Every structure is written in C-alpha cells, then in structure tokens.
Amino acid sequence: MISLRSFGPVAAVLAGLLAATVSAAPAHAAEAPSCSAAASPSVPGPPSARLDPEQSRLADPRTAALVERGGLAGFVDRFPAALCATRGPGEATRLADAWGRSLWQASVRRAQGHRPGGDLPAGDDRPLYWARLAMTAALAHWEPPFSLDRPALRARFEDASRGLTDHGFTGAPGVRRVFISGFDPFGLDSEVRRANPSGSAALQLHGTRIRLADGSTAEIRAVVLPVRYADFDAGIVERAFASRLVAHGRDSADLIATVSQGYPGTFTLEGWAGRSRSADPYPDNTHALSGGTRTRPVTAPGVGPGPEFIRTTLPADAVVGAVQSPYPVRLNNAVTEIPAGATEPVDRQDGPTPGSRAVAGGGGGYLSNEVAYRTGLLRSVLSPWTPGGHIHTPVLTGLPADPQLLTGPEFARNEAAIAAQVRTILEHAAARPGRPATPVPDPVRPAPLKPLRSLP
C-alpha cells in the first residue's frame, strides 16, 4: 500500500477529506493553522479580502450549530489547515475543486440518508449553505506566501460545492435525463434559521433515478444556485445549464426545470419568465440591489438578445391534471408589463400583450424569474425541443417560535413533503416523450395570485 505521506501536501488534502467524512468535531476544537486562514467574521483578514455581508452572518452562533448538527463541521475545521499546506496557485486550485466537490457530495449523501452525522433531519439544506459560507470566509482570510487570484479561487470552490462539477449524467441506455436547479436560503437578516425547500429538493434528488408516470426511468442531476446578483451577472446559470442543452450530447437533458420557493401553500408552474429585474428595494443575500424597480425595470447584465417574455414549455396540463396533493399545483400565467405605448406597469393574469416591456414574470422580478428567463433563452438557442420551465414550491413554514430552536417536527415534515412533491411533479413532467405540449389554462381557475416581488 502506498502511504499518503509520499504525496506531500496533496496527502494533507486527501487525508483531510477522508477525515471530514467520518468526523464532525465542533468548530472550536480545530487546531490553529500554521498560517493565517481564520474563518471567524471577527478577524479582519487581509485588506483585499474583507468578509461580505453574507459571510458576516457567520457571527451568529446558530450558523455554526447548523453546520455541526448537520455533520459537516469536519470540513470547516480542517479547511484552514489544508489551505496552509498548499505550495502554489496550482495546488490551491486543485484544493478548491477537491474540497468543494467533496462538500457537495457529502451533503448529497447526507440528504439521501447515506451519510450519518448530526441530529438535523437528513433533507435539511442549511448545513451545506453555512458550511460553504464558512469555508469561503476562510478563503477570504487566507494569506498565502504566493500571489493568488482570490475571486477566481472562490468561484471554483463555489461551483464545485454547488454541484456544477458533479452533474454529468451516467448515459445509461433508455434512461431519460432530467436536470434541475434549486436555491440557497434567503431573507436571512430577518430570520437566520431559514431554509429553502428548493435546495433541499435538489440535494435529495441529485443522482437518483425515478419511475416516471409512463413507466420509464429518469435520472436526475441538480445544482444549488446562490441568491446573489453578482453570480448571475458572472454567468453561473449559463455555466450550469449550457452543457445540459447541447444537442445529442451524453450530458444533454431531456427536460430542465428551475425550482425556487414562492407562494404560501401552493405549487405553481410559472407560465412566463420576464426579461427584467424589478425587485428593488429587496436585496440579495449580500445586500446588493438589482437596480430595477416596478416602474423602472432593467435588463440583467450578460443577458443576450431575446424576447421580453419567454413561455414555459413544461407540460403543465399533465402536471396540473395529475398532481394535487399534499399541496395544490396550478399554472400561473400572471405577468407584470408596461404595455406598448404606455409608461405605467400593469398586472395581468393571462400573460403578456404584444409589444409590451417586461417588468416581472410569474416568478416576480427577482432571481427566481431571472433563472427561468436565462435558462429559457439558453434553451431556445441550444435545444428548443427540450421542455423547460420554472416550478415554485410552497413557502416552507414550521420553524419553532423559540429562536434558539433550529428545527422542529412541523418544519421537518413540511420540507420533506415539498421535496417529495417536487419529485412527483418531475415524474409527470418528464414522462411526456417528444416535443412538449403547449400549456393549457389552469382548469381550476382559483383566485388570482398576488404578484411576487422578491422571492427566489
């Protein structure tokens, strides 16, 4: 047997990864690294690498408790020492890739009940979110003895820890391929304990095979996206989805779906995605604003030429007609537009009118709408025959009233039920072979939904 010691600093990375999968020591037990890579928000760090507002929430001790009780503290504990063991930019790049991918894979195994550790429910998405953030804080404070492209290194770690480097399909004959995305928790300034059921669903479904409604089998691959405008501006959506939409490629998807948290008590299939950002003054997770409002919408940076609105091609009739439990599911054709020749926005329940300016799609004017538009535009260029669209889950409720309690039976049941229904929706949506059917109006015709302004 070859000893890991013979591989020098790389062995330290591999040994740390191995130890992290079997140990969950509390963060305060970690030994001080031999160089500066402190992850505490109270430590100033180098002038070029201050913590951003999202990382600064790590000062709340409940965030460390979520990591520890999710069995992922070993990653946070050992990461600073692994950073300090690197001897150059190339090793640092390989380390970011390896640790990010390992964190993602451990979180997926945990969500699917294959990795014991911690007493939080298996499907809880928060341990991954806070562990990732703590590790990016360590990157921000790291002062290596060599020059470093810190933003590029963080981007590589983020991509790997979100599944962007681990979402290739197996290519099994006769197995349909479904690719989905979820989101991080958000709205954390008012409630740091929040989770996001779309992220939980992504973790629980990634790499699994499901039985479709027509009796065939599908494989699901997933990523979890950040609630940050800057990452969208830098093309994270296109990096995640472009290779899934290459014609006839092994990794091409037969169906894509973006998933986020939306309305209380109901699932919605969003009929239309709008081109604009219009959610201000609601910020993203770093307190950044989009620059667009209801009366003055803006087009996001990096979005290429395209229509003001893009219609879903998910088979809404098949889903709405078959999936109504435990939560109702409906097709939402609501949009907000500035009609042609007008200057004021108008809310409509039956889709856009010709020549109008997009203000918001069914997913509002925030990042949930934007991920639907960006993927829809990409799909229309690369693979117009591939069904795709956006699914809004119900708002996740049930957190205990005591702010020191991180979870409770109702919260855990609700998150599990939402993730299970996402799977059921996909079982019906992906069962339709060939070209997608045109969505039909919601046959139930319930009361109109209040337009979403700021929920991803």
Tab-separated table of C-alpha atoms in Angstrom, residues 337-341 348 351-357:
chain	number	residue	atom	x	y	z
A	337	GLU	CA	-45.767	44.532	-18.029
A	338	ILE	CA	-45.602	48.062	-19.346
A	339	PRO	CA	-47.950	47.847	-22.357
A	340	ALA	CA	-46.817	49.110	-25.734
A	341	GLY	CA	-47.146	52.892	-25.854
A	348	ARG	CA	-52.104	40.754	-15.909
A	351	GLY	CA	-49.872	36.543	-19.970
A	352	PRO	CA	-48.227	39.480	-21.760
A	353	THR	CA	-49.626	41.576	-24.585
A	354	PRO	CA	-47.776	42.146	-27.880
A	355	GLY	CA	-45.036	44.770	-27.791
A	356	SER	CA	-45.030	45.206	-24.021
A	357	ARG	CA	-41.968	45.774	-21.816
